[in-house]
Amino acid sequence: MGDNKSESGLLVYIIPFLAVVPFLYAMGWESHDASILIVAVPFMTFPVILIVGQVYNGEEFWKSKMKEGGILALGALGASLSAALWLVYDYVDSLPNFDEQQSVTQWLEWVSFDLLQSDYTLTSGSKILGMGVWIDSITLMILFVATFLCFLICWFSLGYMNTDPINEDRNHRFYGEFVLFALGMFGMVLADNFLWLFIFWEVMGLCSYLLIGFYYWKDSAAYASKKAFLTTRVGDVFLMIGLFILYDIYGSLEFSVIFHDPSLNGSVNSDKLFWALLMMFIGAVGKSAQFPLHVWLPDAMEGPTPVSALIHAATMVNAGLYLVARMVPFVDVGHHGVAGLEDLGLIVAYVGGITAFMAAAIAFVQNDIKKVLAYSTMSQLAYIFTGLGSALWFYNNDEHHAAAVVFGSSMFHLFNHAMAKGMLFMASGSVIHEVHHAHDHLHHGHGDGHGHDFDPQDMRNMGGLASKMPVTATAMMFGSMSIIGIPLIGGFWSKEGIIAETWLAALEHEPLMYGPAILVLLTAGMTGFYMSRMWFMTFAGVPKSEVVEHVHEETPWIKMPLVVLTVITAFGGFAFALLGATDYLSSAYDYSGHLKLHKSTLLDSILYKLEYAFLPEKINLRIVGWVTIFLSFIVGPILAARIHGGKLSDGESSTPFVSWLVSTSSKFGKQDVSSLSESELSVALQNRLYFDDLYEGVLARTVIPFSQFTAWFDRNVIDGLVKQIERRSVSGSVQVRRLTTGSARDYILMATVGMLSIIALLWGMNT
Amino acid sequence: MTSLGQLPLDSDTASSLLPETMMLAGLIAIVLIPNLGDAKFRIPLTSVRVPVLLGGSRFDLTNDPRMPNRISNITFLLAFLSSLVLISESPREVGGVLMADGFSRVFSTMFLAALLLVSVATTYRIPAKTNAQIPDDSDSEAAIDRKISVLIDNRRQVDFYILLIMVGLGMSMMTMATNLFMMIVCIELASLSTYVLVAFHKESPAGGEAGAKYFIVGSVASAIGIYGMSLLYLWSGSLDLDVLKESWQAMDGVDPFAAFGIGMMLVAFGFKVSAAPFHLAAPDAYSGAASPISGLLATASKAMGFVALFRVLVIITVPEGAEALWMVALGIFSVVTMTWGNLAALTSENPKRMLAYSSVAHAGYMLAAIAVVGSGISSTEESVVILTAVTFHLAVLVLFKLGAFLVISHLETEGKGHSIEHLHGLGNRDPMIAGSMFLFVLSLAGVPPLSGFLSKLLMINGIVSTSASTGSSDTSGIATWAESVDPLFWLATAIVLNSALSLFYYLRIGLVMFFEEPASSKPLKAAPSLRMAIFACAILTLLCGVGPVSEWLLDLVNGAIDSFMHQ
């Protein structure tokens, strides 16, 4: 794998962590009992990393052997991953028994001792602060994605973070927060009620703040972390309101209670439920950075690159999707759902469509490699929201089959996107790291001033990296292809389903669906353009700065995750599609069990899948499918190649496929678009369509005066009150202590006074 | 009239009183073994030596200064374990005045746990001469031996552990007493030993003064209590708890003898639990005594007072469904106690005094809970819950209150610990110890998920759920409800407000430990057994707050209190 030999020996230290799950298996535990470990092991590890790191900061063993806590973090995440894999294995193993797919296990009931339960409880529920796990196919898929990617990203960080001198002696903070973040996601996915879901949701919110602001001494990072925190907080407030309403309706926040019969035998007020779900959806919008709460996500790129990978692929943004996916039982009229909630599906789909289009448009003009990826994340998540919106709409109209298809596709897209995007971020991290490294190397000794002008994230400084970084170039190529939806690769298998079913809804049922349907179709083409543009700008053509000449791909730990994810991205989509991933993923809400999961032979299932993808039965869907392929596969990439493509310098070469792609890109001619970048639209896009300015303007006129008032109120009234209490207490304390004279005679006098007053009270109160 | 009975010397008795038997054996061993081989036998606690005409000088083994500590550790460990095992045994009456049941065994286990921790923690900690130094890691083998021999004169060590075992005997017998006379005798056995232990550092002025004051005030309180007891005897003709209970229930109106008797006994027990205004000697005693002993006073000795209160107040004088005689008095005194304790702690600059006042405040919380039991508005089940909460609180107090004193004791190894400045920068000097201390103060303040939170939650929950339902459920507003609710509800409010006040001084400890610069950054001296005791306390503080251990402990306590209330 190219990792330094001396360092791979460090993996010995994670063996004890990895041994936990096999040990429990040998002890006869069940996989769902062991699911506590997925959260518990990181939960016990993160304080250890933080405390030990603080105490033994800079010591040799901690630094070189423990990688400032990275090895411990890797071990903990490895334990989570193995426990999650065990769960997945167990449930895939019992696939035919779909009714048993949903399983609930209680593993922690805090403050719910019999004593408190017997006669009076703090709440009306059967337990007070209990916690359990809720396992179905969605849980398992997202759990697998989260544990797997967290593990790989942590691995990547060992190379990325620990070789960057700016992080020196700070990495324990990074790894501690990383692990806490990861456990927030694991816990949120596993939680069996909305309260715990919310608690873990907030854990993630906190950690995103801490991690985005990891370079807190940089103003931009501090600003970005605040922005991310506050923007998602807006969503969280709505989510909380939604949960309040939900609790008001059902008297519980537990999945098992609510999902048992969301319509409460038809007595639910559907308007009230609509508002609850809408509020929860706004929470999801904030977390998943959708329009209009999308502004935080591009700025979140201020954090270290592994954090970007963590937020955008493995954890936080998926949380919002997960929450929306959990809304299906409310609207599934085929199974105790509540009718009349079509509007919710429409709203979700529209938010998705608008975000997809807008983010793709902004991505056109970004020159920062991570920002392109950030907008691409927004856009792809918006696809999934559109898909979920259609699914909600279909479920609410009892179109069960179409609903299941689009729901499964959306969830599958989440998987494909997470894998591809996790890898893309790590690959971009690899590029940035090596370019930065090369720059430092080049300008070593040139004095300070020079280094500050150079931005290692700006693609205009790159170009021609394909020959310098063949592994990264290959990885990024497959990642981009998956995101674009090049036929047969990764995201193609899921994106196709989302677009087709959204169009189906528009064509056959609900004209209002045309909006999102057209938007996502256009976005497919735009995705083809901006992803190709990013790749060509970075890897094709001749180097645009002298730094590139000195780039080498040699940092340890970085390549392995890239290779693993490249394989999954390249072949995983097709393989999982063949295995029936979409059907399996929608099985969480498939109560009738009529989905056909298996074709008889492999060949049959390949043919079935291909036919399903390229030649669907309905002729208009066939047209939609081919238009999508045409836009995303042909139009977008070729345009990008005309503008940014080009041959490598003479004598340079890369891996065969990459070389072929680069040389092909030079054959479409050359087009100069520099004049376009001056146009008004381009300027508007570069300014992110002025959303940030708008929000800032509104905030400056409303929230900030109000907060100045509350600050005054806090300082003078509340603090004043507290200070008064403190002053009074202290003077009272001095008075009271004066009674402790130190003379035994006075003590006895006081005791006598006490005795007399006791007797007086006893006698006086009772006669 | 019951006689005080006689202890039958059979195997059943021995097995019911196994922990006490073990302590007795330990006592004999600790008196004899260090004298073995010597031609003169030293009478314990004195400097009188009696020639025995045998032997010459002591053997190496019996001369070893660490010997008494080892004997004491083993004795307390065995007694603790046997007491733990006996909790689930069926109740057995022994000799007419003792009742070995779950209730008494829960408490004796608690006391023995505290004594075990103290005994383990005091290895090397009780120097014979105040200027003796304890061995350092850097010392040579020979230097360590020399220092230890200066440090610990084993004759004096023997005295310390003899007293400790006597305390254990008195306390664990006291839990079983069903006769007031027996109870007072046992309490005095334990108390007299603690007076001497407080003054064990007689060379230092603070130690002698503290011991003397504690002894004087304590004896006055005991005298008042015994006088009250004699009034009770005059009134009913018996000191047996069952007889007293029957006479109480048969009493028409309030007999002055009975009322005065109970009131005076409250003074004695109030001193034991350090309730205001009988607590005044406590801060002096705690700060003058060696810290482990202060910890013992703040936990086991206080719990002993509560056992007595349980026996006397709850068993004898709580009428069915009506207000007990002492309810109002106890309610008022509880509020005074907790407020006094917290206020005084607020500006204490001596951490030991601060912990002493915090211990006063905790006594106030628990007295408030007992007042609710006496109010007559709680059903038996609710009373069980409340008393369980109090007992649970006493049990976990052994962990974190004693733990906090042990941390101070660690500072005392370098001659410090009597000023909050000595805690400055402890986080840098020894993060593990500072972390444990922080855990202890958080638990004292009642921060979740530590055990101090759970016990306080149970206590407040008990009070609130008992009293809140008495409020008017009229929807016309909170004001009507507040007027109509039973005054006991405000006891819960007082506890909550006081807890908020107490955070101020508890968190200050954390503040100075982690954010102030230490005077010297030398690491603390090595003291393995003390550290072990501290870490054990810290881990258990956490485990008893959440998870299976806490449930196990709570079930244990609940079972004991349940049988106690239904006997």
mmCIF file of N, CA and C in Angstrom, chain B residues 223-312:
data_model
loop_
_atom_site.group_PDB
_atom_site.id
_atom_site.type_symbol
_atom_site.label_atom_id
_atom_site.label_comp_id
_atom_site.label_asym_id
_atom_site.label_seq_id
_atom_site.Cartn_x
_atom_site.Cartn_y
_atom_site.Cartn_z
ATOM 1 N N ALA B 223 -24.661 13.465 77.173
ATOM 2 C CA ALA B 223 -25.291 13.548 78.497
ATOM 3 C C ALA B 223 -26.746 13.963 78.366
ATOM 4 N N ILE B 224 -26.987 14.944 77.491
ATOM 5 C CA ILE B 224 -28.377 15.384 77.292
ATOM 6 C C ILE B 224 -29.209 14.230 76.739
ATOM 7 N N GLY B 225 -28.598 13.511 75.779
ATOM 8 C CA GLY B 225 -29.322 12.382 75.191
ATOM 9 C C GLY B 225 -29.645 11.327 76.222
ATOM 10 N N ILE B 226 -28.661 11.031 77.063
ATOM 11 C CA ILE B 226 -28.888 9.984 78.060
ATOM 12 C C ILE B 226 -29.936 10.449 79.069
ATOM 13 N N TYR B 227 -29.928 11.725 79.350
ATOM 14 C CA TYR B 227 -30.953 12.256 80.256
ATOM 15 C C TYR B 227 -32.337 12.102 79.617
ATOM 16 N N GLY B 228 -32.388 12.412 78.313
ATOM 17 C CA GLY B 228 -33.657 12.222 77.601
ATOM 18 C C GLY B 228 -34.096 10.779 77.639
ATOM 19 N N MET B 229 -33.125 9.891 77.481
ATOM 20 C CA MET B 229 -33.450 8.475 77.522
ATOM 21 C C MET B 229 -34.014 8.079 78.870
ATOM 22 N N SER B 230 -33.420 8.644 79.934
ATOM 23 C CA SER B 230 -33.921 8.298 81.264
ATOM 24 C C SER B 230 -35.340 8.823 81.445
ATOM 25 N N LEU B 231 -35.646 9.947 80.806
ATOM 26 C CA LEU B 231 -37.033 10.447 80.879
ATOM 27 C C LEU B 231 -37.976 9.464 80.188
ATOM 28 N N LEU B 232 -37.526 8.955 79.062
ATOM 29 C CA LEU B 232 -38.345 7.974 78.356
ATOM 30 C C LEU B 232 -38.562 6.742 79.228
ATOM 31 N N TYR B 233 -37.512 6.347 79.934
ATOM 32 C CA TYR B 233 -37.621 5.167 80.787
ATOM 33 C C TYR B 233 -38.609 5.428 81.916
ATOM 34 N N LEU B 234 -38.521 6.619 82.421
ATOM 35 C CA LEU B 234 -39.437 7.017 83.494
ATOM 36 C C LEU B 234 -40.872 6.951 83.015
ATOM 37 N N TRP B 235 -41.029 7.303 81.752
ATOM 38 C CA TRP B 235 -42.379 7.388 81.208
ATOM 39 C C TRP B 235 -42.944 6.018 80.878
ATOM 40 N N SER B 236 -42.127 5.150 80.260
ATOM 41 C CA SER B 236 -42.708 3.892 79.810
ATOM 42 C C SER B 236 -42.236 2.703 80.625
ATOM 43 N N GLY B 237 -41.159 2.836 81.364
ATOM 44 C CA GLY B 237 -40.680 1.715 82.152
ATOM 45 C C GLY B 237 -39.858 0.733 81.363
ATOM 46 N N SER B 238 -39.532 1.078 80.134
ATOM 47 C CA SER B 238 -38.705 0.163 79.350
ATOM 48 C C SER B 238 -37.896 0.969 78.349
ATOM 49 N N LEU B 239 -36.793 0.383 77.923
ATOM 50 C CA LEU B 239 -36.011 1.041 76.883
ATOM 51 C C LEU B 239 -36.028 0.223 75.606
ATOM 52 N N ASP B 240 -36.855 -0.821 75.631
ATOM 53 C CA ASP B 240 -36.942 -1.655 74.439
ATOM 54 C C ASP B 240 -37.749 -0.917 73.372
ATOM 55 N N LEU B 241 -37.234 -0.918 72.133
ATOM 56 C CA LEU B 241 -37.886 -0.124 71.091
ATOM 57 C C LEU B 241 -39.335 -0.546 70.863
ATOM 58 N N ASP B 242 -39.572 -1.881 70.889
ATOM 59 C CA ASP B 242 -40.940 -2.349 70.639
ATOM 60 C C ASP B 242 -41.897 -1.881 71.721
ATOM 61 N N VAL B 243 -41.415 -1.961 72.959
ATOM 62 C CA VAL B 243 -42.258 -1.536 74.070
ATOM 63 C C VAL B 243 -42.532 -0.038 73.978
ATOM 64 N N LEU B 244 -41.476 0.704 73.669
ATOM 65 C CA LEU B 244 -41.642 2.152 73.543
ATOM 66 C C LEU B 244 -42.654 2.481 72.453
ATOM 67 N N LYS B 245 -42.573 1.728 71.361
ATOM 68 C CA LYS B 245 -43.489 1.982 70.253
ATOM 69 C C LYS B 245 -44.928 1.763 70.692
ATOM 70 N N GLU B 246 -45.140 0.659 71.408
ATOM 71 C CA GLU B 246 -46.505 0.385 71.863
ATOM 72 C C GLU B 246 -46.993 1.473 72.811
ATOM 73 N N SER B 247 -46.114 1.868 73.743
ATOM 74 C CA SER B 247 -46.540 2.905 74.690
ATOM 75 C C SER B 247 -46.856 4.195 73.957
ATOM 76 N N TRP B 248 -46.051 4.465 72.922
ATOM 77 C CA TRP B 248 -46.264 5.704 72.177
ATOM 78 C C TRP B 248 -47.620 5.687 71.503
ATOM 79 N N GLN B 249 -47.933 4.541 70.909
ATOM 80 C CA GLN B 249 -49.217 4.473 70.213
ATOM 81 C C GLN B 249 -50.378 4.537 71.192
ATOM 82 N N ALA B 250 -50.138 4.025 72.411
ATOM 83 C CA ALA B 250 -51.224 4.041 73.403
ATOM 84 C C ALA B 250 -51.339 5.386 74.097
ATOM 85 N N MET B 251 -50.362 6.261 73.840
ATOM 86 C CA MET B 251 -50.330 7.526 74.566
ATOM 87 C C MET B 251 -51.516 8.405 74.181
ATOM 88 N N ASP B 252 -52.087 9.003 75.157
ATOM 89 C CA ASP B 252 -53.231 9.898 74.923
ATOM 90 C C ASP B 252 -52.719 11.335 75.025
ATOM 91 N N GLY B 253 -52.819 12.076 73.956
ATOM 92 C CA GLY B 253 -52.257 13.427 73.988
ATOM 93 C C GLY B 253 -50.734 13.340 73.978
ATOM 94 N N VAL B 254 -50.113 14.388 74.439
ATOM 95 C CA VAL B 254 -48.658 14.368 74.477
ATOM 96 C C VAL B 254 -48.202 14.391 75.925
ATOM 97 N N ASP B 255 -47.488 13.330 76.283
ATOM 98 C CA ASP B 255 -46.945 13.271 77.633
ATOM 99 C C ASP B 255 -45.668 14.094 77.692
ATOM 100 N N PRO B 256 -45.538 15.012 78.644
ATOM 101 C CA PRO B 256 -44.310 15.830 78.663
ATOM 102 C C PRO B 256 -43.041 15.012 78.800
ATOM 103 N N PHE B 257 -43.083 13.949 79.574
ATOM 104 C CA PHE B 257 -41.882 13.123 79.705
ATOM 105 C C PHE B 257 -41.435 12.608 78.352
ATOM 106 N N ALA B 258 -42.431 12.096 77.612
ATOM 107 C CA ALA B 258 -42.104 11.517 76.309
ATOM 108 C C ALA B 258 -41.566 12.593 75.377
ATOM 109 N N ALA B 259 -42.273 13.741 75.341
ATOM 110 C CA ALA B 259 -41.851 14.790 74.417
ATOM 111 C C ALA B 259 -40.467 15.303 74.765
ATOM 112 N N PHE B 260 -40.243 15.560 76.065
ATOM 113 C CA PHE B 260 -38.927 16.051 76.466
ATOM 114 C C PHE B 260 -37.861 15.010 76.192
ATOM 115 N N GLY B 261 -38.207 13.780 76.464
ATOM 116 C CA GLY B 261 -37.233 12.702 76.243
ATOM 117 C C GLY B 261 -36.803 12.640 74.793
ATOM 118 N N ILE B 262 -37.801 12.628 73.910
ATOM 119 C CA ILE B 262 -37.480 12.566 72.479
ATOM 120 C C ILE B 262 -36.673 13.795 72.076
ATOM 121 N N GLY B 263 -37.105 14.957 72.555
ATOM 122 C CA GLY B 263 -36.402 16.188 72.196
ATOM 123 C C GLY B 263 -34.944 16.152 72.609
ATOM 124 N N MET B 264 -34.692 15.642 73.817
ATOM 125 C CA MET B 264 -33.307 15.604 74.271
ATOM 126 C C MET B 264 -32.489 14.576 73.516
ATOM 127 N N MET B 265 -33.130 13.477 73.162
ATOM 128 C CA MET B 265 -32.379 12.507 72.370
ATOM 129 C C MET B 265 -32.034 13.085 71.002
ATOM 130 N N LEU B 266 -32.940 13.917 70.474
ATOM 131 C CA LEU B 266 -32.647 14.557 69.190
ATOM 132 C C LEU B 266 -31.355 15.375 69.276
ATOM 133 N N VAL B 267 -31.102 15.965 70.461
ATOM 134 C CA VAL B 267 -29.880 16.751 70.611
ATOM 135 C C VAL B 267 -28.657 15.851 70.443
ATOM 136 N N ALA B 268 -28.689 14.695 71.098
ATOM 137 C CA ALA B 268 -27.536 13.788 71.018
ATOM 138 C C ALA B 268 -27.318 13.319 69.588
ATOM 139 N N PHE B 269 -28.421 12.928 68.946
ATOM 140 C CA PHE B 269 -28.274 12.430 67.579
ATOM 141 C C PHE B 269 -27.969 13.578 66.619
ATOM 142 N N GLY B 270 -28.510 14.740 66.944
ATOM 143 C CA GLY B 270 -28.206 15.906 66.121
ATOM 144 C C GLY B 270 -26.718 16.207 66.128
ATOM 145 N N PHE B 271 -26.077 16.009 67.283
ATOM 146 C CA PHE B 271 -24.638 16.202 67.328
ATOM 147 C C PHE B 271 -23.934 15.183 66.447
ATOM 148 N N LYS B 272 -24.419 13.952 66.513
ATOM 149 C CA LYS B 272 -23.775 12.892 65.732
ATOM 150 C C LYS B 272 -23.878 13.171 64.230
ATOM 151 N N VAL B 273 -25.075 13.618 63.781
ATOM 152 C CA VAL B 273 -25.223 13.872 62.349
ATOM 153 C C VAL B 273 -24.742 15.276 61.988
ATOM 154 N N SER B 274 -24.236 15.985 62.953
ATOM 155 C CA SER B 274 -23.818 17.397 62.834
ATOM 156 C C SER B 274 -24.884 18.268 62.196
ATOM 157 N N ALA B 275 -26.038 18.304 62.879
ATOM 158 C CA ALA B 275 -27.092 19.230 62.486
ATOM 159 C C ALA B 275 -26.898 20.534 63.245
ATOM 160 N N ALA B 276 -27.253 21.623 62.567
ATOM 161 C CA ALA B 276 -27.152 22.908 63.258
ATOM 162 C C ALA B 276 -28.208 22.952 64.357
ATOM 163 N N PRO B 277 -27.956 23.572 65.479
ATOM 164 C CA PRO B 277 -26.730 24.268 65.884
ATOM 165 C C PRO B 277 -25.821 23.412 66.764
ATOM 166 N N PHE B 278 -25.880 22.099 66.562
ATOM 167 C CA PHE B 278 -25.035 21.223 67.389
ATOM 168 C C PHE B 278 -23.757 20.854 66.658
ATOM 169 N N HIS B 279 -23.572 21.443 65.482
ATOM 170 C CA HIS B 279 -22.474 21.018 64.620
ATOM 171 C C HIS B 279 -21.204 21.816 64.879
ATOM 172 N N LEU B 280 -21.276 22.823 65.770
ATOM 173 C CA LEU B 280 -20.215 23.828 65.780
ATOM 174 C C LEU B 280 -18.835 23.267 66.043
ATOM 175 N N ALA B 281 -18.776 22.165 66.808
ATOM 176 C CA ALA B 281 -17.451 21.603 67.079
ATOM 177 C C ALA B 281 -16.930 20.830 65.876
ATOM 178 N N ALA B 282 -17.852 20.446 64.976
ATOM 179 C CA ALA B 282 -17.440 19.558 63.871
ATOM 180 C C ALA B 282 -16.355 20.181 62.991
ATOM 181 N N PRO B 283 -16.534 21.423 62.500
ATOM 182 C CA PRO B 283 -15.477 21.966 61.632
ATOM 183 C C PRO B 283 -14.118 22.006 62.325
ATOM 184 N N ASP B 284 -14.111 22.351 63.612
ATOM 185 C CA ASP B 284 -12.844 22.352 64.334
ATOM 186 C C ASP B 284 -12.250 20.951 64.383
ATOM 187 N N ALA B 285 -13.111 19.990 64.694
ATOM 188 C CA ALA B 285 -12.625 18.616 64.820
ATOM 189 C C ALA B 285 -12.110 18.116 63.480
ATOM 190 N N TYR B 286 -12.866 18.379 62.411
ATOM 191 C CA TYR B 286 -12.473 17.863 61.103
ATOM 192 C C TYR B 286 -11.144 18.464 60.671
ATOM 193 N N SER B 287 -10.974 19.759 60.952
ATOM 194 C CA SER B 287 -9.747 20.362 60.457
ATOM 195 C C SER B 287 -8.563 20.011 61.341
ATOM 196 N N GLY B 288 -8.810 19.655 62.594
ATOM 197 C CA GLY B 288 -7.697 19.309 63.461
ATOM 198 C C GLY B 288 -7.270 17.860 63.336
ATOM 199 N N ALA B 289 -8.205 17.004 62.949
ATOM 200 C CA ALA B 289 -7.898 15.582 62.878
ATOM 201 C C ALA B 289 -7.151 15.273 61.589
ATOM 202 N N ALA B 290 -6.531 14.091 61.558
ATOM 203 C CA ALA B 290 -5.960 13.619 60.302
ATOM 204 C C ALA B 290 -7.118 13.411 59.326
ATOM 205 N N SER B 291 -6.873 13.723 58.063
ATOM 206 C CA SER B 291 -7.987 13.724 57.101
ATOM 207 C C SER B 291 -8.766 12.416 57.013
ATOM 208 N N PRO B 292 -8.116 11.269 57.002
ATOM 209 C CA PRO B 292 -8.927 10.042 56.940
ATOM 210 C C PRO B 292 -9.921 9.962 58.099
ATOM 211 N N ILE B 293 -9.462 10.452 59.273
ATOM 212 C CA ILE B 293 -10.362 10.413 60.429
ATOM 213 C C ILE B 293 -11.507 11.410 60.226
ATOM 214 N N SER B 294 -11.189 12.569 59.691
ATOM 215 C CA SER B 294 -12.269 13.521 59.395
ATOM 216 C C SER B 294 -13.268 12.885 58.451
ATOM 217 N N GLY B 295 -12.742 12.174 57.443
ATOM 218 C CA GLY B 295 -13.622 11.499 56.506
ATOM 219 C C GLY B 295 -14.503 10.487 57.209
ATOM 220 N N LEU B 296 -13.912 9.797 58.164
ATOM 221 C CA LEU B 296 -14.680 8.805 58.920
ATOM 222 C C LEU B 296 -15.802 9.488 59.697
ATOM 223 N N LEU B 297 -15.484 10.627 60.312
ATOM 224 C CA LEU B 297 -16.505 11.354 61.070
ATOM 225 C C LEU B 297 -17.622 11.817 60.145
ATOM 226 N N ALA B 298 -17.234 12.259 58.954
ATOM 227 C CA ALA B 298 -18.234 12.842 58.062
ATOM 228 C C ALA B 298 -19.099 11.780 57.413
ATOM 229 N N THR B 299 -18.668 10.540 57.432
ATOM 230 C CA THR B 299 -19.464 9.512 56.737
ATOM 231 C C THR B 299 -20.033 8.501 57.716
ATOM 232 N N ALA B 300 -19.167 7.661 58.282
ATOM 233 C CA ALA B 300 -19.662 6.579 59.119
ATOM 234 C C ALA B 300 -20.304 7.117 60.388
ATOM 235 N N SER B 301 -19.630 8.079 61.005
ATOM 236 C CA SER B 301 -20.140 8.589 62.274
ATOM 237 C C SER B 301 -21.480 9.278 62.064
ATOM 238 N N LYS B 302 -21.570 10.012 60.952
ATOM 239 C CA LYS B 302 -22.827 10.677 60.639
ATOM 240 C C LYS B 302 -23.922 9.646 60.352
ATOM 241 N N ALA B 303 -23.572 8.623 59.605
ATOM 242 C CA ALA B 303 -24.562 7.592 59.287
ATOM 243 C C ALA B 303 -25.044 6.911 60.562
ATOM 244 N N MET B 304 -24.134 6.771 61.527
ATOM 245 C CA MET B 304 -24.533 6.175 62.799
ATOM 246 C C MET B 304 -25.632 7.005 63.446
ATOM 247 N N GLY B 305 -25.459 8.315 63.391
ATOM 248 C CA GLY B 305 -26.504 9.190 63.927
ATOM 249 C C GLY B 305 -27.823 8.985 63.205
ATOM 250 N N PHE B 306 -27.755 8.765 61.894
ATOM 251 C CA PHE B 306 -29.000 8.572 61.156
ATOM 252 C C PHE B 306 -29.663 7.241 61.492
ATOM 253 N N VAL B 307 -28.844 6.211 61.732
ATOM 254 C CA VAL B 307 -29.447 4.941 62.159
ATOM 255 C C VAL B 307 -30.240 5.173 63.439
ATOM 256 N N ALA B 308 -29.616 5.917 64.366
ATOM 257 C CA ALA B 308 -30.308 6.189 65.624
ATOM 258 C C ALA B 308 -31.594 6.970 65.375
ATOM 259 N N LEU B 309 -31.532 7.946 64.465
ATOM 260 C CA LEU B 309 -32.741 8.717 64.157
ATOM 261 C C LEU B 309 -33.818 7.820 63.558
ATOM 262 N N PHE B 310 -33.387 6.955 62.638
ATOM 263 C CA PHE B 310 -34.352 6.014 62.049
ATOM 264 C C PHE B 310 -35.049 5.221 63.144
ATOM 265 N N ARG B 311 -34.215 4.661 64.034
ATOM 266 C CA ARG B 311 -34.766 3.791 65.074
ATOM 267 C C ARG B 311 -35.718 4.568 65.974
ATOM 268 N N VAL B 312 -35.243 5.696 66.442
ATOM 269 C CA VAL B 312 -36.004 6.400 67.472
ATOM 270 C C VAL B 312 -37.190 7.138 66.857
#
